[in-house]
Coordinates of C-alpha atoms in Angstrom, one line a residue:
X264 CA -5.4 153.0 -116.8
X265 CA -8.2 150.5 -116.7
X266 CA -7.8 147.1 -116.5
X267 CA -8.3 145.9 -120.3
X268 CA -11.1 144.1 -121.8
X269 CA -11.8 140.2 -122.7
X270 CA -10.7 140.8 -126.1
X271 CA -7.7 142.9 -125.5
X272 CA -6.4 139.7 -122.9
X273 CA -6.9 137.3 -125.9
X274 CA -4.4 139.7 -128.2
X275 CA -2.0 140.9 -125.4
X276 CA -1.8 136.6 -124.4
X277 CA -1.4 135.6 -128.3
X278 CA 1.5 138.7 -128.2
X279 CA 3.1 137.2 -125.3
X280 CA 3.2 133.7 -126.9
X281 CA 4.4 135.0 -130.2
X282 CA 6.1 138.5 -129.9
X283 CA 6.9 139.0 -133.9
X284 CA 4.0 137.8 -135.0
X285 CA 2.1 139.4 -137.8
X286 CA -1.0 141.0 -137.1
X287 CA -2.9 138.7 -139.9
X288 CA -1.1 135.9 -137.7
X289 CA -2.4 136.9 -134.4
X290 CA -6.0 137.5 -135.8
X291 CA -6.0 134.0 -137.2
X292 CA -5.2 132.5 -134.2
X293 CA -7.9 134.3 -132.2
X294 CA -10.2 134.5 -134.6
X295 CA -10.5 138.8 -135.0
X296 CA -9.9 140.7 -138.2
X297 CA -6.6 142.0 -138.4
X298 CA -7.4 145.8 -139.1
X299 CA -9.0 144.7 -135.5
X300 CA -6.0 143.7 -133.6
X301 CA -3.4 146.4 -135.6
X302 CA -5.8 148.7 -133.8
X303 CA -6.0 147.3 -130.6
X304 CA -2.3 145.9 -129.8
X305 CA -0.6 149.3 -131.4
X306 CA -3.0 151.7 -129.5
X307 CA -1.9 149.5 -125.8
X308 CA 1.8 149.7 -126.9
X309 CA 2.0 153.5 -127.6
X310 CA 0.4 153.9 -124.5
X311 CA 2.9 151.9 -122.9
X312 CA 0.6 149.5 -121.5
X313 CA 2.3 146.9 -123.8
X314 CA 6.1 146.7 -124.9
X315 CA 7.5 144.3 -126.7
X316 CA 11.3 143.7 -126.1
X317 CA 14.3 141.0 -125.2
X318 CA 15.7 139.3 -122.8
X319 CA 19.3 137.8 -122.5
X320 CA 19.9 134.6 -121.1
X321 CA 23.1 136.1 -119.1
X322 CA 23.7 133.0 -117.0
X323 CA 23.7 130.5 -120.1
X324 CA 25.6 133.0 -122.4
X325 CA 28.5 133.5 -119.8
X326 CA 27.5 137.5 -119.6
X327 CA 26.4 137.5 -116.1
X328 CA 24.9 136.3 -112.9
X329 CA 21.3 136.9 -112.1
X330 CA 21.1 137.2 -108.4
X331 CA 17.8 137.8 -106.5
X332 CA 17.9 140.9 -103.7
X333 CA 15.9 140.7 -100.4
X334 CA 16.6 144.5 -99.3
X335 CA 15.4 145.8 -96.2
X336 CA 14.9 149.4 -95.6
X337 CA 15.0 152.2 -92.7
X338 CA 11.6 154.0 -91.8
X339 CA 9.8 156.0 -94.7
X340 CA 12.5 155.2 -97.3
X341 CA 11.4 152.5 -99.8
X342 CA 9.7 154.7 -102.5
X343 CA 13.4 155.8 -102.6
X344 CA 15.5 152.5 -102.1
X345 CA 13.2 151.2 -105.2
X346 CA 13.7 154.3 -107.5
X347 CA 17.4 154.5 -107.2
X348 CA 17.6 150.6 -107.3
X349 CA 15.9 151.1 -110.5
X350 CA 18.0 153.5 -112.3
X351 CA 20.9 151.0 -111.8
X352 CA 21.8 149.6 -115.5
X353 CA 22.0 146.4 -113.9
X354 CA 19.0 145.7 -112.2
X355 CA 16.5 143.4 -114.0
X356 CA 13.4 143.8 -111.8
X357 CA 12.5 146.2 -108.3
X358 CA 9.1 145.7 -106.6
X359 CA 7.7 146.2 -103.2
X360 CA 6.9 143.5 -101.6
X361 CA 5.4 142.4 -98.1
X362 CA 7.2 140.3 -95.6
X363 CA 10.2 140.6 -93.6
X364 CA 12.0 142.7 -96.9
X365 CA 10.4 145.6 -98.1
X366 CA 12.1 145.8 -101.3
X367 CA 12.6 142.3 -103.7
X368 CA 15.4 142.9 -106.8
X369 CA 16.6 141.0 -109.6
X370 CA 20.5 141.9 -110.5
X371 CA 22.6 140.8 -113.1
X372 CA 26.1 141.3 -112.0
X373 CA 28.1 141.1 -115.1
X374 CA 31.1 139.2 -113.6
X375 CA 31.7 137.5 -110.5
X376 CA 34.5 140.1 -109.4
X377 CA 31.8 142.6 -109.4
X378 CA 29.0 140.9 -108.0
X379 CA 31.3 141.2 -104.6
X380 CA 32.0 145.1 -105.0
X381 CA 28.4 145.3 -106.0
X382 CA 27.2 142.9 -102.9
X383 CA 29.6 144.3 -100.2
X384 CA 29.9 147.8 -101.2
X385 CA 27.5 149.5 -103.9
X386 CA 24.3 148.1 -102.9
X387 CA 25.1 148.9 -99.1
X388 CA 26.0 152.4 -99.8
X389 CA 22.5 152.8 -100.4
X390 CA 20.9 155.8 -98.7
X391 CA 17.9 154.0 -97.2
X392 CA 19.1 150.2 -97.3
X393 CA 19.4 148.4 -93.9
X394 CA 20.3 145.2 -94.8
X395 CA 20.4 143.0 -97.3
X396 CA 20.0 138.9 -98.4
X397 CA 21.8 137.2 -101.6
X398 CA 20.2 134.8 -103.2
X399 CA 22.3 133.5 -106.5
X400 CA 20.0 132.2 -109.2
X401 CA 21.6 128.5 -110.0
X402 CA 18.8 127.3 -113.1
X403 CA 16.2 129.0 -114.7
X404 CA 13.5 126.7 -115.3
X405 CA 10.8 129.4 -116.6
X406 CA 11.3 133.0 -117.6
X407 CA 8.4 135.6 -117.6
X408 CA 9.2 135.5 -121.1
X409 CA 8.2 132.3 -121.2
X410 CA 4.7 132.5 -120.0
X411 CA 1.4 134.2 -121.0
X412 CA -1.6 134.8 -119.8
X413 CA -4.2 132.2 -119.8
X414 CA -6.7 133.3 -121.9
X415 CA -6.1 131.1 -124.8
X416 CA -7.2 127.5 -125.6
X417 CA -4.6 125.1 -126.7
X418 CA -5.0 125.0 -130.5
X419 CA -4.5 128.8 -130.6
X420 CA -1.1 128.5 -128.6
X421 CA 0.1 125.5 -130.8
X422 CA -0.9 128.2 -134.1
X423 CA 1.1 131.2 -132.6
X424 CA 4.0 129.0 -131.6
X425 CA 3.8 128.3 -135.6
X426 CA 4.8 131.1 -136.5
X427 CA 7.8 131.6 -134.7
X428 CA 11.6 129.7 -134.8
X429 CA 11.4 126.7 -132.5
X430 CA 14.2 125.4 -130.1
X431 CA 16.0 122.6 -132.2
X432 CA 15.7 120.5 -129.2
X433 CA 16.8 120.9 -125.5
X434 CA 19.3 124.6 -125.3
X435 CA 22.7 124.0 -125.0
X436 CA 23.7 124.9 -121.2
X437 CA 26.4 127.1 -122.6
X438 CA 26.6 129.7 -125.1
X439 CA 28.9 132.0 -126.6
X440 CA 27.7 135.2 -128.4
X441 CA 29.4 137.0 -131.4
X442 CA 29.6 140.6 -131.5
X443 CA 27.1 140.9 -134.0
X444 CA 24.9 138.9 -132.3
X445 CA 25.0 141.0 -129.6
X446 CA 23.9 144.1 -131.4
X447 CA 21.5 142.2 -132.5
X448 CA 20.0 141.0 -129.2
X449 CA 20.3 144.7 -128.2
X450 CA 18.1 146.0 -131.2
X451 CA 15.6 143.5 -130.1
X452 CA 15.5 144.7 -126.4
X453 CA 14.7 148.0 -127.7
X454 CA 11.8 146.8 -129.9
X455 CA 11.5 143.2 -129.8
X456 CA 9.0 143.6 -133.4
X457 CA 11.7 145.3 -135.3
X458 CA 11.6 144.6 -138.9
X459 CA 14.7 142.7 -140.3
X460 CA 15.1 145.1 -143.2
X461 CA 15.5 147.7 -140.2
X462 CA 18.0 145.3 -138.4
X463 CA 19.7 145.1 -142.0
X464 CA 20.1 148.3 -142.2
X465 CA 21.5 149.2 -138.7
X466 CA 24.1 146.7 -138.7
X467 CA 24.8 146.8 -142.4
X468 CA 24.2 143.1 -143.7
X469 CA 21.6 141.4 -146.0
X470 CA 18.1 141.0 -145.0
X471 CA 18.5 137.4 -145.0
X472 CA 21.3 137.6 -142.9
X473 CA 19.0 139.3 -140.3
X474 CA 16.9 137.4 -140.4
X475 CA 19.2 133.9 -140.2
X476 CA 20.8 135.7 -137.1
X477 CA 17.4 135.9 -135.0
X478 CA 16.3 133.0 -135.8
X479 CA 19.8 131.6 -134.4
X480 CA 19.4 133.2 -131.4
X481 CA 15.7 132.4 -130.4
X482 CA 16.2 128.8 -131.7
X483 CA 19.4 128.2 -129.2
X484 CA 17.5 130.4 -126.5
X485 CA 20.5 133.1 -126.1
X486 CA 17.7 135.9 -126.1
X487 CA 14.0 135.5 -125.4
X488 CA 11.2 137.6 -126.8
X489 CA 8.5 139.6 -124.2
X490 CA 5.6 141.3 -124.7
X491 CA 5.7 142.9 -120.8
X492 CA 2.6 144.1 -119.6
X493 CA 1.5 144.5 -115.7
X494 CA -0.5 141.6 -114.7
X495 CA -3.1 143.9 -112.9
X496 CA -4.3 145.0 -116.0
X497 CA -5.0 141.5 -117.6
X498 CA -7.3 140.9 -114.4
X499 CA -4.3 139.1 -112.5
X500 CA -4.2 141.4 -109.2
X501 CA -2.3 139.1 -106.9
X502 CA 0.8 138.5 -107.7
X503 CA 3.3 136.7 -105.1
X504 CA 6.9 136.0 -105.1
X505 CA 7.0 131.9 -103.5
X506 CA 10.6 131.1 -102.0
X507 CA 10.8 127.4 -101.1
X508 CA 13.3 125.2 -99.8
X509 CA 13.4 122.3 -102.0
X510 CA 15.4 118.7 -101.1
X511 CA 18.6 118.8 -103.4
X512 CA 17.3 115.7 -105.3
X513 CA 13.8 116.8 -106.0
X514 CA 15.0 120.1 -107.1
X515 CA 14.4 119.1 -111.2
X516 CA 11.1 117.8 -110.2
X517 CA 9.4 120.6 -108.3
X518 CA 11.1 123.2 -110.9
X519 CA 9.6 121.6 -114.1
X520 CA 6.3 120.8 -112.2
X521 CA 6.0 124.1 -111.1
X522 CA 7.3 126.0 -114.4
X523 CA 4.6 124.0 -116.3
X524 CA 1.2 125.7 -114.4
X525 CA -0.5 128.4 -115.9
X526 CA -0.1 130.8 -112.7
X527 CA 3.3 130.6 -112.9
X528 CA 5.4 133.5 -114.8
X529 CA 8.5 132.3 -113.5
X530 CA 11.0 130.1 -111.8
X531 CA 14.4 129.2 -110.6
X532 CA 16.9 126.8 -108.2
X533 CA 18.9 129.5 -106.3
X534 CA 21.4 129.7 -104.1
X535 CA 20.5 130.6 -99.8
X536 CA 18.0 130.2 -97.4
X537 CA 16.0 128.8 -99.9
X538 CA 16.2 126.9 -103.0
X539 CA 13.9 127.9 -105.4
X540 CA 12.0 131.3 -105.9
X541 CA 8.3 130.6 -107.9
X542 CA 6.6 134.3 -108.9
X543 CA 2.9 133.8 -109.7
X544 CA 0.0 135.8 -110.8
X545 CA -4.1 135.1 -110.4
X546 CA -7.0 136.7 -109.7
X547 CA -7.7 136.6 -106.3
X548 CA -6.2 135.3 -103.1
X549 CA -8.3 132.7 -102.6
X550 CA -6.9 131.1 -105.8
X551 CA -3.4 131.7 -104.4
X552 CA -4.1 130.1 -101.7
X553 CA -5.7 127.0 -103.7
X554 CA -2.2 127.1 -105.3
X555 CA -0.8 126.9 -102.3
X556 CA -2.4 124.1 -100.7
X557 CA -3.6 121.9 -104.1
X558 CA -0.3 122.9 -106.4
X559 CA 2.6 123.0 -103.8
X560 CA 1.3 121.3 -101.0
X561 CA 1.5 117.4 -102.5
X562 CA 4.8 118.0 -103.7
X563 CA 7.2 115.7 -101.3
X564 CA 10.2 117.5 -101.8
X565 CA 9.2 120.9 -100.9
X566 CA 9.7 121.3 -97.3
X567 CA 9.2 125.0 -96.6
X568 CA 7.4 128.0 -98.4
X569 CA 7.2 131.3 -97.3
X570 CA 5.1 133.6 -99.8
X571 CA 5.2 137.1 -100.1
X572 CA 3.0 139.6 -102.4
X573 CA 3.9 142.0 -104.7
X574 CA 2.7 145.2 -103.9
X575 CA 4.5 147.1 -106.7
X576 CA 6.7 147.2 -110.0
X577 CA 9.1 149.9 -110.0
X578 CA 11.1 147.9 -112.8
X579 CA 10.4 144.4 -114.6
X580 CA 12.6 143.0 -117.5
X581 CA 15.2 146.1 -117.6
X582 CA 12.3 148.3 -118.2
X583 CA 11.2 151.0 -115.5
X584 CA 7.5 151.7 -114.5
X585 CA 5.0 154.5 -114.1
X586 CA 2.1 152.4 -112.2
X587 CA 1.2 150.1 -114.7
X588 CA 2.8 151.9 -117.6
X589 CA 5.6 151.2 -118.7
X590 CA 8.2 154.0 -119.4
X591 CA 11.5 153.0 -121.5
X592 CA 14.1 150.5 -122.1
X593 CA 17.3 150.8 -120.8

C-alpha cells in the first residue's frame, strides 16, 4: 500500500485524536465535507490500513503487568520468534528491531505469579529465542493511544477533543472494573466506533446506559481509544525505540517532558538496565537525530541513551500485522 495522501493524514490525525467522532465532526474540524471523509476514513479502515479499537490500562486497573521484552534470537530465526510471539494472547506489541536484540515485545502478564512461569519458562521454550532481558513497565506517561500524528493545528485538536468525554481531572492511580465494564471495554477493542445502541443490545441494557458506561471509562482512563495505523504510511518512516537511564529524581520530569513532543507516541519509567523506554516516529533520520541531540540532550537527568530502530511491526496494540495492514483483533 502507498503511503497516503496530505488529506488522508489530516483525517487519519483528527481519527486518532478523536476515535468516535462523527464524520460531520471530523469534517468540521478539518474543514472537508463529510460525504468527503465517510469516503475516505471507511475505504482506509476496510482496507485495514486503519482500525479503530481499545486499549486497557492493565497496570492502573489491577489486570496485569505490562513488561517490555528484549529477545535475542539464534541465526535465521526471527521471522519466526516474532510470528509465534505474536500469536501469544498476551503480547501487546512484536517488532524487529536493530541493536544488540533482534526482536523488541510488549507483554502483559496478567498476574504476577505468571509473569515468572511466563519469564522463566514459556518465553524460553521458544524455538528460536536465545536469550532474553525484562524490563517491567513502572508508569506510563504516554500511550500510542495518546498521540497522533502532527498534521493538525491546534484549534482543530482543541475541536475534536470537544467532542469526546474529558478526564474529570488527573486519573485515579487505581481502578477497579465491574464485569460489565469489562464487556464493555472488550466490545470497544473489537471496534472502538461501535454504536451504543449496538453496545445496548449486546449486553442487554438501555442505550443510555451504554452510553453512561463509556463515557465512565474514558473519563477515569480504564480504557483508551486508538485509531492504529503504521506510521510509514502517514510519511513517518523512522521509527526508534529510545531506552534511557534516567536519575531516580528527575524521572517525573524527563517522562512528562518527553510525553508532551509531537514525535513521541509513547513513554514509560521501567524497571532494568534502563529507566525509561521513549518510542518515536519522524520522517527522516536526520530529524531523529535532531531529537536526539536538541530534545534529549539538554535534559540533566538523562544520563544514558541507547536508540534502536524499528525495522518491523509484526503486532502493535493486540492487533497482528500484514506489512502495513493490519489483520484482526485478538
Amino acid at each position: 500500500m502507498t503511503i497516503l495522501d496530505d488529506l488522508d493524514r489530516r483525517l487519519v490525525a483528527a481519527l486518532q485524536v478523536a476515535p468516535r467522532a462523527t464524520w460531520g465532526e471530523i469534517g468540521g474540524a478539518v474543514g472537508e465535507h463529510e460525504r468527503t471523509v465517510a469516503r475516505r476514513l471507511q475505504r482506509l479502515m476496510s482496507t485495514g490500513a486503519v482500525r479503530v479499537t481499545a486499549i486497557l490500562d492493565e497496570l492502573r486497573c489491577g489486570l496485569g503487568t505490562p513488561v517490555h521484552l528484549h529477545v535475542q534470537v539464534s541465526p535465521c530465526t526471527a521471522e519466526q520468534v516474532a510470528e509465534a510471539l505474536s500469536i501469544r494472547p498476551d503480547t501487546r506489541s512484536v517488532y524487529a528491531v536493530t541493536g544488540a536484540a533482534d526482536i523488541g515485545c510488549e507483554l502483559v502478564a496478567p498476574s504476577r505469579h505468571l509473569l515468572h512461569e511466563i519469564l522463566t519458562a514459556q518465553i524460553p521454550a521458544t524455538p528460536g529465542i536465545a536469550q532474553t532481558r525484562t524490563q517491567v513497565v513502572l508508569h506510563t506517561f504516554q500511550t500510542v493511544a495518546e498521540w497522533h500524528a502532527p498534521y493538525l493545528g491546534e484549534e482543530q485538536v482543541a475541536r475534536l477533543r470537544a467532542t469526546a468525554p474529558a478526564p474529570a481531572g488527573p486519573p485515579p492511580e487505581h481502578l477497579e472494573l465491574t464485569g460489565p465494564e469489562r464487556d464493555i471495554v472488550g466490545l470497544l477493542a473489537d471496534d472502538g466506533r461501535i454504536g451504543f445502541t449496538a453496545i445496548a443490545e449486546r449486553l442487554e441494557v438501555s442505550v443510555p446506559t451504554a452510553r453512561r458506561r463509556v463515557a465512565s471509562l474514558l473519563e477515569r482512563g480504564a480504557v483508551h481509544l486508538r485509531a492504529e495505523v503504521e506510521p510509514a504510511l502517514l510519511g513517518l518512516e523512522v521509527e526508534a525505540q529510545l531506552w534511557l537511564s534516567v536519575r531516580a529524581h528527575g524521572l517525573d520530569e524527563v517522562g512528562e517532558t518527553l510525553a508532551a513532543h509531537p514525535s513521541v507516541r509513547y513513554c514509560a519509567a521501567t524497571s532494568g538496565t534502563h529507566t525509561m523506554i521513549v518510542q518515536v516516529a519522524v520522517a527522516h533520520e536526520a530529524e531523529l537525530y535532531r531529537f536526539l541531540t536538541a530534545v534529549v540532550g539538554p535534559l540533566d537527568d538523562v544520563t544514558d541513551v541507547n536508540v534502536t530502530l524499528i525495522t518491523r511491526a509484526y503486532k502493535r496494540g493486540h492487533l497482528r500485522k500484514s506489512g502495513l495492514l493490519t489483520l484482526e483483533c485478538q
